[in-house]
Structure formats: structure tokens, C-alpha cells
JSON list of C-alpha atoms in Angstrom, two decimals:
[
{"chain": "A", "resi": 27, "resn": "ASP", "atom": "CA", "xyz": [-4.30, -3.98, 10.58]},
{"chain": "A", "resi": 28, "resn": "GLY", "atom": "CA", "xyz": [-2.88, -5.25, 13.86]},
{"chain": "A", "resi": 29, "resn": "GLY", "atom": "CA", "xyz": [0.05, -3.44, 15.45]},
{"chain": "A", "resi": 30, "resn": "ILE", "atom": "CA", "xyz": [-0.46, -0.11, 13.68]},
{"chain": "A", "resi": 31, "resn": "THR", "atom": "CA", "xyz": [-3.05, 2.38, 14.83]},
{"chain": "A", "resi": 32, "resn": "GLN", "atom": "CA", "xyz": [-4.16, 5.51, 13.05]},
{"chain": "A", "resi": 33, "resn": "SER", "atom": "CA", "xyz": [-6.43, 8.06, 14.59]},
{"chain": "A", "resi": 34, "resn": "PRO", "atom": "CA", "xyz": [-8.94, 9.37, 14.03]},
{"chain": "A", "resi": 35, "resn": "LYS", "atom": "CA", "xyz": [-10.68, 7.23, 11.41]},
{"chain": "A", "resi": 36, "resn": "TYR", "atom": "CA", "xyz": [-12.48, 10.26, 9.96]},
{"chain": "A", "resi": 37, "resn": "LEU", "atom": "CA", "xyz": [-11.27, 13.86, 10.16]},
{"chain": "A", "resi": 38, "resn": "PHE", "atom": "CA", "xyz": [-12.92, 17.02, 8.95]},
{"chain": "A", "resi": 39, "resn": "ARG", "atom": "CA", "xyz": [-11.17, 20.37, 8.62]},
{"chain": "A", "resi": 40, "resn": "LYS", "atom": "CA", "xyz": [-11.77, 23.77, 7.13]},
{"chain": "A", "resi": 41, "resn": "GLU", "atom": "CA", "xyz": [-9.56, 24.95, 4.32]},
{"chain": "A", "resi": 42, "resn": "GLY", "atom": "CA", "xyz": [-6.53, 26.87, 5.55]},
{"chain": "A", "resi": 43, "resn": "GLN", "atom": "CA", "xyz": [-6.08, 24.85, 8.72]},
{"chain": "A", "resi": 44, "resn": "ASN", "atom": "CA", "xyz": [-3.16, 22.54, 9.40]},
{"chain": "A", "resi": 45, "resn": "VAL", "atom": "CA", "xyz": [-4.09, 19.08, 10.62]},
{"chain": "A", "resi": 46, "resn": "THR", "atom": "CA", "xyz": [-1.98, 16.29, 12.11]},
{"chain": "A", "resi": 47, "resn": "LEU", "atom": "CA", "xyz": [-2.69, 12.62, 11.51]},
{"chain": "A", "resi": 48, "resn": "SER", "atom": "CA", "xyz": [-1.48, 10.15, 14.09]},
{"chain": "A", "resi": 49, "resn": "CYS", "atom": "CA", "xyz": [0.32, 6.86, 13.39]},
{"chain": "A", "resi": 50, "resn": "GLU", "atom": "CA", "xyz": [1.59, 4.57, 16.14]},
{"chain": "A", "resi": 51, "resn": "GLN", "atom": "CA", "xyz": [3.08, 1.09, 15.88]},
{"chain": "A", "resi": 52, "resn": "ASN", "atom": "CA", "xyz": [4.00, -1.46, 18.54]},
{"chain": "A", "resi": 53, "resn": "LEU", "atom": "CA", "xyz": [5.81, -3.81, 16.15]},
{"chain": "A", "resi": 54, "resn": "ASN", "atom": "CA", "xyz": [9.29, -2.47, 16.97]},
{"chain": "A", "resi": 55, "resn": "HIS", "atom": "CA", "xyz": [9.83, -1.64, 13.29]},
{"chain": "A", "resi": 56, "resn": "ASP", "atom": "CA", "xyz": [12.48, 0.88, 12.29]},
{"chain": "A", "resi": 57, "resn": "ALA", "atom": "CA", "xyz": [10.94, 1.97, 8.98]},
{"chain": "A", "resi": 58, "resn": "MET", "atom": "CA", "xyz": [7.62, 3.78, 8.68]},
{"chain": "A", "resi": 59, "resn": "TYR", "atom": "CA", "xyz": [5.76, 5.25, 5.71]},
{"chain": "A", "resi": 60, "resn": "TRP", "atom": "CA", "xyz": [2.92, 7.57, 4.80]},
{"chain": "A", "resi": 61, "resn": "TYR", "atom": "CA", "xyz": [0.88, 7.04, 1.64]},
{"chain": "A", "resi": 62, "resn": "ARG", "atom": "CA", "xyz": [-1.99, 8.93, 0.15]},
{"chain": "A", "resi": 63, "resn": "GLN", "atom": "CA", "xyz": [-4.76, 7.06, -1.69]},
{"chain": "A", "resi": 64, "resn": "ASP", "atom": "CA", "xyz": [-7.05, 8.71, -4.23]},
{"chain": "A", "resi": 65, "resn": "PRO", "atom": "CA", "xyz": [-9.59, 6.87, -6.41]},
{"chain": "A", "resi": 66, "resn": "GLY", "atom": "CA", "xyz": [-7.94, 5.44, -9.52]},
{"chain": "A", "resi": 67, "resn": "GLN", "atom": "CA", "xyz": [-4.45, 6.55, -8.50]},
{"chain": "A", "resi": 68, "resn": "GLY", "atom": "CA", "xyz": [-3.35, 3.80, -6.20]},
{"chain": "A", "resi": 69, "resn": "LEU", "atom": "CA", "xyz": [-1.03, 4.58, -3.31]},
{"chain": "A", "resi": 70, "resn": "ARG", "atom": "CA", "xyz": [1.44, 7.43, -3.59]},
{"chain": "A", "resi": 71, "resn": "LEU", "atom": "CA", "xyz": [4.33, 7.81, -1.15]},
{"chain": "A", "resi": 72, "resn": "ILE", "atom": "CA", "xyz": [4.38, 11.06, 0.83]},
{"chain": "A", "resi": 73, "resn": "TYR", "atom": "CA", "xyz": [7.23, 10.60, 3.33]},
{"chain": "A", "resi": 74, "resn": "TYR", "atom": "CA", "xyz": [9.14, 7.73, 4.84]},
{"chain": "A", "resi": 75, "resn": "SER", "atom": "CA", "xyz": [11.50, 7.22, 7.74]},
{"chain": "A", "resi": 76, "resn": "GLN", "atom": "CA", "xyz": [14.10, 4.47, 7.94]},
{"chain": "A", "resi": 77, "resn": "ILE", "atom": "CA", "xyz": [15.08, 5.24, 11.52]},
{"chain": "A", "resi": 78, "resn": "VAL", "atom": "CA", "xyz": [14.33, 7.58, 14.41]},
{"chain": "A", "resi": 79, "resn": "ASN", "atom": "CA", "xyz": [15.21, 11.24, 13.78]},
{"chain": "A", "resi": 80, "resn": "ASP", "atom": "CA", "xyz": [15.54, 10.68, 10.05]},
{"chain": "A", "resi": 81, "resn": "PHE", "atom": "CA", "xyz": [13.03, 10.91, 7.20]},
{"chain": "A", "resi": 82, "resn": "GLN", "atom": "CA", "xyz": [12.96, 11.35, 3.43]},
{"chain": "A", "resi": 83, "resn": "LYS", "atom": "CA", "xyz": [10.52, 12.88, 0.99]},
{"chain": "A", "resi": 84, "resn": "GLY", "atom": "CA", "xyz": [8.51, 10.57, -1.18]},
{"chain": "A", "resi": 85, "resn": "ASP", "atom": "CA", "xyz": [6.92, 11.31, -4.52]},
{"chain": "A", "resi": 86, "resn": "ILE", "atom": "CA", "xyz": [4.33, 13.84, -3.33]},
{"chain": "A", "resi": 87, "resn": "ALA", "atom": "CA", "xyz": [5.82, 15.53, -0.24]},
{"chain": "A", "resi": 88, "resn": "GLU", "atom": "CA", "xyz": [4.79, 19.10, -1.09]},
{"chain": "A", "resi": 89, "resn": "GLY", "atom": "CA", "xyz": [2.36, 20.50, 1.45]},
{"chain": "A", "resi": 90, "resn": "TYR", "atom": "CA", "xyz": [3.12, 17.82, 4.05]},
{"chain": "A", "resi": 91, "resn": "SER", "atom": "CA", "xyz": [5.53, 17.54, 6.98]},
{"chain": "A", "resi": 92, "resn": "VAL", "atom": "CA", "xyz": [6.51, 14.71, 9.33]},
{"chain": "A", "resi": 93, "resn": "SER", "atom": "CA", "xyz": [8.56, 14.06, 12.44]},
{"chain": "A", "resi": 94, "resn": "ARG", "atom": "CA", "xyz": [10.09, 10.90, 13.87]},
{"chain": "A", "resi": 95, "resn": "GLU", "atom": "CA", "xyz": [11.08, 11.61, 17.44]},
{"chain": "A", "resi": 96, "resn": "LYS", "atom": "CA", "xyz": [10.15, 8.14, 18.70]},
{"chain": "A", "resi": 97, "resn": "LYS", "atom": "CA", "xyz": [10.46, 4.75, 17.05]},
{"chain": "A", "resi": 98, "resn": "GLU", "atom": "CA", "xyz": [6.80, 3.96, 17.54]},
{"chain": "A", "resi": 99, "resn": "SER", "atom": "CA", "xyz": [5.36, 7.24, 16.26]},
{"chain": "A", "resi": 100, "resn": "PHE", "atom": "CA", "xyz": [5.36, 8.93, 12.84]},
{"chain": "A", "resi": 101, "resn": "PRO", "atom": "CA", "xyz": [2.81, 11.77, 12.72]},
{"chain": "A", "resi": 102, "resn": "LEU", "atom": "CA", "xyz": [1.92, 13.47, 9.43]},
{"chain": "A", "resi": 103, "resn": "THR", "atom": "CA", "xyz": [0.90, 17.14, 9.25]},
{"chain": "A", "resi": 104, "resn": "VAL", "atom": "CA", "xyz": [-1.16, 18.24, 6.29]},
{"chain": "A", "resi": 105, "resn": "THR", "atom": "CA", "xyz": [-0.48, 21.93, 5.92]},
{"chain": "A", "resi": 106, "resn": "SER", "atom": "CA", "xyz": [-2.57, 24.64, 4.34]},
{"chain": "A", "resi": 107, "resn": "ALA", "atom": "CA", "xyz": [-0.09, 24.59, 1.44]},
{"chain": "A", "resi": 108, "resn": "GLN", "atom": "CA", "xyz": [-1.39, 21.21, 0.29]},
{"chain": "A", "resi": 109, "resn": "LYS", "atom": "CA", "xyz": [-3.70, 22.07, -2.60]},
{"chain": "A", "resi": 110, "resn": "ASN", "atom": "CA", "xyz": [-5.93, 18.99, -2.55]},
{"chain": "A", "resi": 111, "resn": "PRO", "atom": "CA", "xyz": [-5.75, 17.49, 0.94]},
{"chain": "A", "resi": 112, "resn": "THR", "atom": "CA", "xyz": [-9.00, 15.52, 0.84]},
{"chain": "A", "resi": 113, "resn": "ALA", "atom": "CA", "xyz": [-7.93, 11.87, 0.58]},
{"chain": "A", "resi": 114, "resn": "PHE", "atom": "CA", "xyz": [-7.50, 8.58, 2.42]},
{"chain": "A", "resi": 115, "resn": "TYR", "atom": "CA", "xyz": [-4.17, 8.49, 4.27]},
{"chain": "A", "resi": 116, "resn": "LEU", "atom": "CA", "xyz": [-2.43, 5.21, 5.08]},
{"chain": "A", "resi": 117, "resn": "CYS", "atom": "CA", "xyz": [0.48, 4.68, 7.42]},
{"chain": "A", "resi": 118, "resn": "ALA", "atom": "CA", "xyz": [2.70, 1.60, 7.23]},
{"chain": "A", "resi": 119, "resn": "SER", "atom": "CA", "xyz": [5.73, 0.12, 8.92]},
{"chain": "A", "resi": 120, "resn": "LYS", "atom": "CA", "xyz": [8.19, -2.46, 7.62]},
{"chain": "A", "resi": 121, "resn": "GLY", "atom": "CA", "xyz": [9.49, -5.58, 9.24]},
{"chain": "A", "resi": 122, "resn": "GLY", "atom": "CA", "xyz": [10.77, -8.85, 7.80]},
{"chain": "A", "resi": 123, "resn": "GLY", "atom": "CA", "xyz": [10.71, -7.30, 4.35]},
{"chain": "A", "resi": 124, "resn": "GLU", "atom": "CA", "xyz": [6.95, -6.71, 4.41]},
{"chain": "A", "resi": 125, "resn": "GLN", "atom": "CA", "xyz": [5.01, -3.51, 4.90]},
{"chain": "A", "resi": 126, "resn": "TYR", "atom": "CA", "xyz": [2.17, -3.63, 7.41]},
{"chain": "A", "resi": 127, "resn": "PHE", "atom": "CA", "xyz": [-0.60, -1.07, 7.08]},
{"chain": "A", "resi": 128, "resn": "GLY", "atom": "CA", "xyz": [-2.77, 0.78, 9.54]},
{"chain": "A", "resi": 129, "resn": "PRO", "atom": "CA", "xyz": [-6.54, 1.13, 9.03]},
{"chain": "A", "resi": 130, "resn": "GLY", "atom": "CA", "xyz": [-6.23, 4.61, 7.48]},
{"chain": "A", "resi": 131, "resn": "THR", "atom": "CA", "xyz": [-7.60, 8.08, 8.15]},
{"chain": "A", "resi": 132, "resn": "ARG", "atom": "CA", "xyz": [-10.08, 9.68, 5.78]},
{"chain": "A", "resi": 133, "resn": "LEU", "atom": "CA", "xyz": [-9.46, 13.42, 5.73]},
{"chain": "A", "resi": 134, "resn": "THR", "atom": "CA", "xyz": [-12.06, 15.77, 4.31]},
{"chain": "A", "resi": 135, "resn": "VAL", "atom": "CA", "xyz": [-11.23, 19.44, 3.89]},
{"chain": "A", "resi": 136, "resn": "THR", "atom": "CA", "xyz": [-13.99, 21.88, 2.95]},
{"chain": "B", "resi": 2, "resn": "ALA", "atom": "CA", "xyz": [13.29, 3.63, -11.15]},
{"chain": "B", "resi": 3, "resn": "GLN", "atom": "CA", "xyz": [10.69, 1.15, -10.12]},
{"chain": "B", "resi": 4, "resn": "SER", "atom": "CA", "xyz": [7.16, 0.95, -11.50]},
{"chain": "B", "resi": 5, "resn": "VAL", "atom": "CA", "xyz": [4.16, -1.32, -11.52]},
{"chain": "B", "resi": 6, "resn": "ALA", "atom": "CA", "xyz": [1.38, -1.58, -14.08]},
{"chain": "B", "resi": 7, "resn": "GLN", "atom": "CA", "xyz": [-2.00, -3.13, -13.41]},
{"chain": "B", "resi": 8, "resn": "PRO", "atom": "CA", "xyz": [-3.60, -2.94, -16.84]},
{"chain": "B", "resi": 9, "resn": "GLU", "atom": "CA", "xyz": [-7.16, -3.62, -15.74]},
{"chain": "B", "resi": 10, "resn": "ASP", "atom": "CA", "xyz": [-9.09, -1.17, -13.56]},
{"chain": "B", "resi": 11, "resn": "GLN", "atom": "CA", "xyz": [-11.86, -3.72, -13.07]},
{"chain": "B", "resi": 12, "resn": "VAL", "atom": "CA", "xyz": [-12.13, -7.51, -13.35]},
{"chain": "B", "resi": 13, "resn": "ASN", "atom": "CA", "xyz": [-15.49, -9.27, -13.21]},
{"chain": "B", "resi": 14, "resn": "VAL", "atom": "CA", "xyz": [-15.76, -13.00, -12.67]},
{"chain": "B", "resi": 15, "resn": "ALA", "atom": "CA", "xyz": [-18.54, -15.41, -11.80]},
{"chain": "B", "resi": 16, "resn": "GLU", "atom": "CA", "xyz": [-18.40, -17.19, -8.47]},
{"chain": "B", "resi": 17, "resn": "GLY", "atom": "CA", "xyz": [-16.68, -20.55, -8.81]},
{"chain": "B", "resi": 18, "resn": "ASN", "atom": "CA", "xyz": [-14.71, -19.53, -11.89]},
{"chain": "B", "resi": 19, "resn": "PRO", "atom": "CA", "xyz": [-10.95, -19.02, -11.88]},
{"chain": "B", "resi": 20, "resn": "LEU", "atom": "CA", "xyz": [-9.71, -15.46, -11.57]},
{"chain": "B", "resi": 21, "resn": "THR", "atom": "CA", "xyz": [-6.58, -13.66, -12.71]},
{"chain": "B", "resi": 22, "resn": "VAL", "atom": "CA", "xyz": [-5.51, -10.14, -11.80]},
{"chain": "B", "resi": 23, "resn": "LYS", "atom": "CA", "xyz": [-2.61, -8.95, -13.93]},
{"chain": "B", "resi": 24, "resn": "CYS", "atom": "CA", "xyz": [0.55, -7.14, -12.88]},
{"chain": "B", "resi": 25, "resn": "THR", "atom": "CA", "xyz": [3.73, -6.22, -14.71]},
{"chain": "B", "resi": 26, "resn": "TYR", "atom": "CA", "xyz": [6.70, -4.50, -13.16]},
{"chain": "B", "resi": 27, "resn": "SER", "atom": "CA", "xyz": [9.90, -2.66, -13.92]},
{"chain": "B", "resi": 28, "resn": "VAL", "atom": "CA", "xyz": [12.84, -2.62, -11.50]},
{"chain": "B", "resi": 29, "resn": "SER", "atom": "CA", "xyz": [16.61, -2.52, -11.74]},
{"chain": "B", "resi": 30, "resn": "GLY", "atom": "CA", "xyz": [18.06, -5.66, -10.28]},
{"chain": "B", "resi": 31, "resn": "ASN", "atom": "CA", "xyz": [16.12, -8.52, -8.75]},
{"chain": "B", "resi": 32, "resn": "PRO", "atom": "CA", "xyz": [12.56, -7.73, -7.71]},
{"chain": "B", "resi": 33, "resn": "TYR", "atom": "CA", "xyz": [10.77, -8.17, -4.44]},
{"chain": "B", "resi": 34, "resn": "LEU", "atom": "CA", "xyz": [7.07, -8.52, -5.39]},
{"chain": "B", "resi": 35, "resn": "PHE", "atom": "CA", "xyz": [3.90, -8.29, -3.33]},
{"chain": "B", "resi": 36, "resn": "TRP", "atom": "CA", "xyz": [0.14, -8.50, -3.57]},
{"chain": "B", "resi": 37, "resn": "TYR", "atom": "CA", "xyz": [-2.11, -6.71, -1.12]},
{"chain": "B", "resi": 38, "resn": "VAL", "atom": "CA", "xyz": [-5.91, -6.60, -0.80]},
{"chain": "B", "resi": 39, "resn": "GLN", "atom": "CA", "xyz": [-8.04, -3.72, 0.44]},
{"chain": "B", "resi": 40, "resn": "TYR", "atom": "CA", "xyz": [-11.64, -3.87, 1.62]},
{"chain": "B", "resi": 41, "resn": "PRO", "atom": "CA", "xyz": [-13.71, -0.65, 1.70]},
{"chain": "B", "resi": 42, "resn": "ASN", "atom": "CA", "xyz": [-12.40, 2.01, 4.10]},
{"chain": "B", "resi": 43, "resn": "ARG", "atom": "CA", "xyz": [-9.72, -0.31, 5.44]},
{"chain": "B", "resi": 44, "resn": "GLY", "atom": "CA", "xyz": [-5.96, -0.54, 5.29]},
{"chain": "B", "resi": 45, "resn": "LEU", "atom": "CA", "xyz": [-4.13, -2.93, 3.00]},
{"chain": "B", "resi": 46, "resn": "GLN", "atom": "CA", "xyz": [-3.78, -6.59, 3.95]},
{"chain": "B", "resi": 47, "resn": "PHE", "atom": "CA", "xyz": [-0.80, -8.64, 2.83]},
{"chain": "B", "resi": 48, "resn": "LEU", "atom": "CA", "xyz": [-1.66, -11.59, 0.56]},
{"chain": "B", "resi": 49, "resn": "LEU", "atom": "CA", "xyz": [1.66, -12.97, -0.66]},
{"chain": "B", "resi": 50, "resn": "LYS", "atom": "CA", "xyz": [5.18, -12.12, -1.73]},
{"chain": "B", "resi": 51, "resn": "TYR", "atom": "CA", "xyz": [7.92, -13.35, -4.05]},
{"chain": "B", "resi": 52, "resn": "ILE", "atom": "CA", "xyz": [11.57, -13.01, -3.14]},
{"chain": "B", "resi": 53, "resn": "THR", "atom": "CA", "xyz": [13.32, -15.90, -4.79]},
{"chain": "B", "resi": 54, "resn": "GLY", "atom": "CA", "xyz": [12.85, -19.61, -5.43]},
{"chain": "B", "resi": 55, "resn": "ASP", "atom": "CA", "xyz": [9.71, -21.22, -6.86]},
{"chain": "B", "resi": 56, "resn": "ASN", "atom": "CA", "xyz": [7.98, -19.10, -9.44]},
{"chain": "B", "resi": 57, "resn": "LEU", "atom": "CA", "xyz": [4.57, -20.07, -8.07]},
{"chain": "B", "resi": 58, "resn": "VAL", "atom": "CA", "xyz": [3.92, -18.46, -4.71]},
{"chain": "B", "resi": 59, "resn": "LYS", "atom": "CA", "xyz": [1.00, -19.46, -2.50]},
{"chain": "B", "resi": 60, "resn": "GLY", "atom": "CA", "xyz": [-0.60, -16.96, -0.15]},
{"chain": "B", "resi": 61, "resn": "SER", "atom": "CA", "xyz": [-3.59, -16.25, 2.04]},
{"chain": "B", "resi": 62, "resn": "TYR", "atom": "CA", "xyz": [-7.23, -17.15, 1.26]},
{"chain": "B", "resi": 63, "resn": "GLY", "atom": "CA", "xyz": [-6.31, -19.59, -1.53]},
{"chain": "B", "resi": 64, "resn": "PHE", "atom": "CA", "xyz": [-4.57, -16.99, -3.69]},
{"chain": "B", "resi": 65, "resn": "GLU", "atom": "CA", "xyz": [-1.39, -17.67, -5.59]},
{"chain": "B", "resi": 66, "resn": "ALA", "atom": "CA", "xyz": [0.82, -15.69, -7.94]},
{"chain": "B", "resi": 67, "resn": "GLU", "atom": "CA", "xyz": [3.17, -16.67, -10.71]},
{"chain": "B", "resi": 68, "resn": "PHE", "atom": "CA", "xyz": [6.45, -14.87, -11.20]},
{"chain": "B", "resi": 69, "resn": "ASN", "atom": "CA", "xyz": [7.59, -14.71, -14.82]},
{"chain": "B", "resi": 70, "resn": "LYS", "atom": "CA", "xyz": [10.98, -13.08, -15.18]},
{"chain": "B", "resi": 71, "resn": "SER", "atom": "CA", "xyz": [11.04, -12.97, -18.98]},
{"chain": "B", "resi": 72, "resn": "GLN", "atom": "CA", "xyz": [7.66, -11.25, -19.12]},
{"chain": "B", "resi": 73, "resn": "THR", "atom": "CA", "xyz": [8.31, -9.20, -15.95]},
{"chain": "B", "resi": 74, "resn": "SER", "atom": "CA", "xyz": [4.92, -10.24, -14.68]},
{"chain": "B", "resi": 75, "resn": "PHE", "atom": "CA", "xyz": [3.48, -11.33, -11.36]},
{"chain": "B", "resi": 76, "resn": "HIS", "atom": "CA", "xyz": [-0.17, -12.20, -11.98]},
{"chain": "B", "resi": 77, "resn": "LEU", "atom": "CA", "xyz": [-2.47, -13.04, -9.07]},
{"chain": "B", "resi": 78, "resn": "LYS", "atom": "CA", "xyz": [-4.65, -16.12, -9.46]},
{"chain": "B", "resi": 79, "resn": "LYS", "atom": "CA", "xyz": [-7.25, -18.17, -7.65]},
{"chain": "B", "resi": 80, "resn": "PRO", "atom": "CA", "xyz": [-8.75, -21.41, -8.98]},
{"chain": "B", "resi": 81, "resn": "SER", "atom": "CA", "xyz": [-12.29, -20.75, -7.74]},
{"chain": "B", "resi": 82, "resn": "ALA", "atom": "CA", "xyz": [-13.52, -17.23, -6.92]},
{"chain": "B", "resi": 83, "resn": "LEU", "atom": "CA", "xyz": [-15.76, -16.41, -3.96]},
{"chain": "B", "resi": 84, "resn": "VAL", "atom": "CA", "xyz": [-18.11, -13.44, -3.63]},
{"chain": "B", "resi": 85, "resn": "SER", "atom": "CA", "xyz": [-16.12, -12.48, -0.53]},
{"chain": "B", "resi": 86, "resn": "ASP", "atom": "CA", "xyz": [-13.01, -12.04, -2.74]},
{"chain": "B", "resi": 87, "resn": "SER", "atom": "CA", "xyz": [-14.57, -8.86, -4.13]},
{"chain": "B", "resi": 88, "resn": "ALA", "atom": "CA", "xyz": [-12.15, -6.09, -3.17]},
{"chain": "B", "resi": 89, "resn": "LEU", "atom": "CA", "xyz": [-9.39, -3.82, -4.47]},
{"chain": "B", "resi": 90, "resn": "TYR", "atom": "CA", "xyz": [-6.10, -5.58, -5.22]},
{"chain": "B", "resi": 91, "resn": "PHE", "atom": "CA", "xyz": [-2.69, -3.92, -5.37]},
{"chain": "B", "resi": 92, "resn": "CYS", "atom": "CA", "xyz": [0.55, -5.21, -6.79]},
{"chain": "B", "resi": 93, "resn": "ALA", "atom": "CA", "xyz": [3.79, -3.71, -5.44]},
{"chain": "B", "resi": 94, "resn": "VAL", "atom": "CA", "xyz": [7.51, -3.98, -6.13]},
{"chain": "B", "resi": 95, "resn": "ARG", "atom": "CA", "xyz": [10.82, -2.90, -4.76]},
{"chain": "B", "resi": 96, "resn": "ARG", "atom": "CA", "xyz": [14.44, -3.80, -5.40]},
{"chain": "B", "resi": 97, "resn": "LEU", "atom": "CA", "xyz": [15.57, -6.88, -3.50]},
{"chain": "B", "resi": 98, "resn": "SER", "atom": "CA", "xyz": [18.73, -5.09, -2.41]},
{"chain": "B", "resi": 99, "resn": "GLY", "atom": "CA", "xyz": [18.70, -1.85, -0.52]},
{"chain": "B", "resi": 100, "resn": "ASN", "atom": "CA", "xyz": [15.89, -0.55, 1.63]},
{"chain": "B", "resi": 101, "resn": "THR", "atom": "CA", "xyz": [13.67, 1.37, -0.78]},
{"chain": "B", "resi": 102, "resn": "PRO", "atom": "CA", "xyz": [9.94, 1.79, -0.17]},
{"chain": "B", "resi": 103, "resn": "LEU", "atom": "CA", "xyz": [7.40, -0.26, -2.04]},
{"chain": "B", "resi": 104, "resn": "VAL", "atom": "CA", "xyz": [6.01, 1.16, -5.28]},
{"chain": "B", "resi": 105, "resn": "PHE", "atom": "CA", "xyz": [2.36, 0.30, -5.87]},
{"chain": "B", "resi": 106, "resn": "GLY", "atom": "CA", "xyz": [0.23, -0.16, -8.93]},
{"chain": "B", "resi": 107, "resn": "LYS", "atom": "CA", "xyz": [-3.03, 1.75, -9.28]},
{"chain": "B", "resi": 108, "resn": "GLY", "atom": "CA", "xyz": [-5.08, -1.19, -8.15]},
{"chain": "B", "resi": 109, "resn": "THR", "atom": "CA", "xyz": [-7.60, -3.53, -9.77]},
{"chain": "B", "resi": 110, "resn": "ARG", "atom": "CA", "xyz": [-11.13, -3.80, -8.49]},
{"chain": "B", "resi": 111, "resn": "LEU", "atom": "CA", "xyz": [-12.28, -7.42, -8.48]},
{"chain": "B", "resi": 112, "resn": "SER", "atom": "CA", "xyz": [-15.99, -8.08, -8.54]},
{"chain": "B", "resi": 113, "resn": "VAL", "atom": "CA", "xyz": [-17.16, -11.67, -8.06]},
{"chain": "B", "resi": 114, "resn": "ILE", "atom": "CA", "xyz": [-20.76, -12.18, -9.08]},
{"chain": "B", "resi": 115, "resn": "ALA", "atom": "CA", "xyz": [-22.93, -14.87, -7.52]}
]
């Protein structure tokens, strides 16, 4: 997991609240990604950013928002519009053709 | 469009026996193929990748994978399984050209029994 940090490891929120997940990398990578992992569904791409101040929607962007104001940071906000936010969220960055993953944040919304 | 299929949700193998975790892919153009491993409540760890060259790719922890262009497959193999290999394995693909994100399979849970 080295080089990419995600905090916190576990996060609990009440339904209707927005929550922001942190992702920081010190690998000097331009591209960063957010995936959602649910049991039996693998990893699904939420948003990605190829460069600072630019980002694109992935396959399941509805109910999420991102920003990329700094190269090393790519925070993900899970909004109240996301119908099923409880999941394991993984951040990644890309360098040398490979994607490197952070340790993940497990979000539970009740 | 790119896609990956991992046809087995679960693979069970006895310790010391060879293991295979299957992966087939679909991509326009030449593929860039990966295998990652995930231990419980952790991020994904890179195992190996295929870009071009030898069809047999060697990676971390004694794993290897064989690229078969005609069958569009990239199966993960290990000659002798260890209990510590028990984990969730993901195959991923993207086009070699361009800068598209990786597309992942649904994962295969490997259980190595002592």
C-alpha cells in the first residue's frame, strides 16, 4: 500500500449526511482513481483524474463528487444522493503503467 | 469497450498442489493485462503484468501467468500452493494505447487447504 494513504480506515455516518474520504499520494503520479468494492461485484470505477484540475466520471459516478486541486490529493465526497453508500472504497494512482492502491476506507451508513 | 471475466467465484486447492485462477478478457487493440491480490480489509497488491513479449510472465510470490492471444486468456498459475496464498485475486485489463483506467474482473477467492 506504500505511497498512498486513505483515511480514516473505518467511517460511520448517518443516512442523509455527506461524507468526504481522503486520498493522498506521495508518488508524484498524475493519474488518480476512485473505486468502489462490493462483495461479488469486484471493483467499479467511480471517478478518475488524469491531471490536476481535471477529472472524468467512471461507471458509477452518480451520488459522488471529487476534486483535484493538488497533484497529491484526490478526495471523494459521498453525497446523500448516493442510494447505497455502504461499501469499501479504494483509491489508486498510476505510474509506470501500473495502478498502486491505498489501503481502503470502509464506509458504513445507517 | 473493455471487459474481464473471471468465471470462478471460488477456487479450492490443497497445499502443495498446483493452482490456476482463470481470466478471459475483451479489449480493442493490444491488451495490457494485470493480476492483483487482496487480503482481507486491505488494498490491492500488484502481482504481475503483461505488456508484450514472452507469453509467460513471472511475478511476485512465485506466481506466473500465461497470455494466450487466440483464447483471449490470461490465467494465473502457481506450481505449488501455500496456505498463505489464500486471498481474493483480481484480473484487470486496459488498452495498451491511450490512458484509460483499468477494468477489473469480479474477483476469484482462492482457498488453499492444509
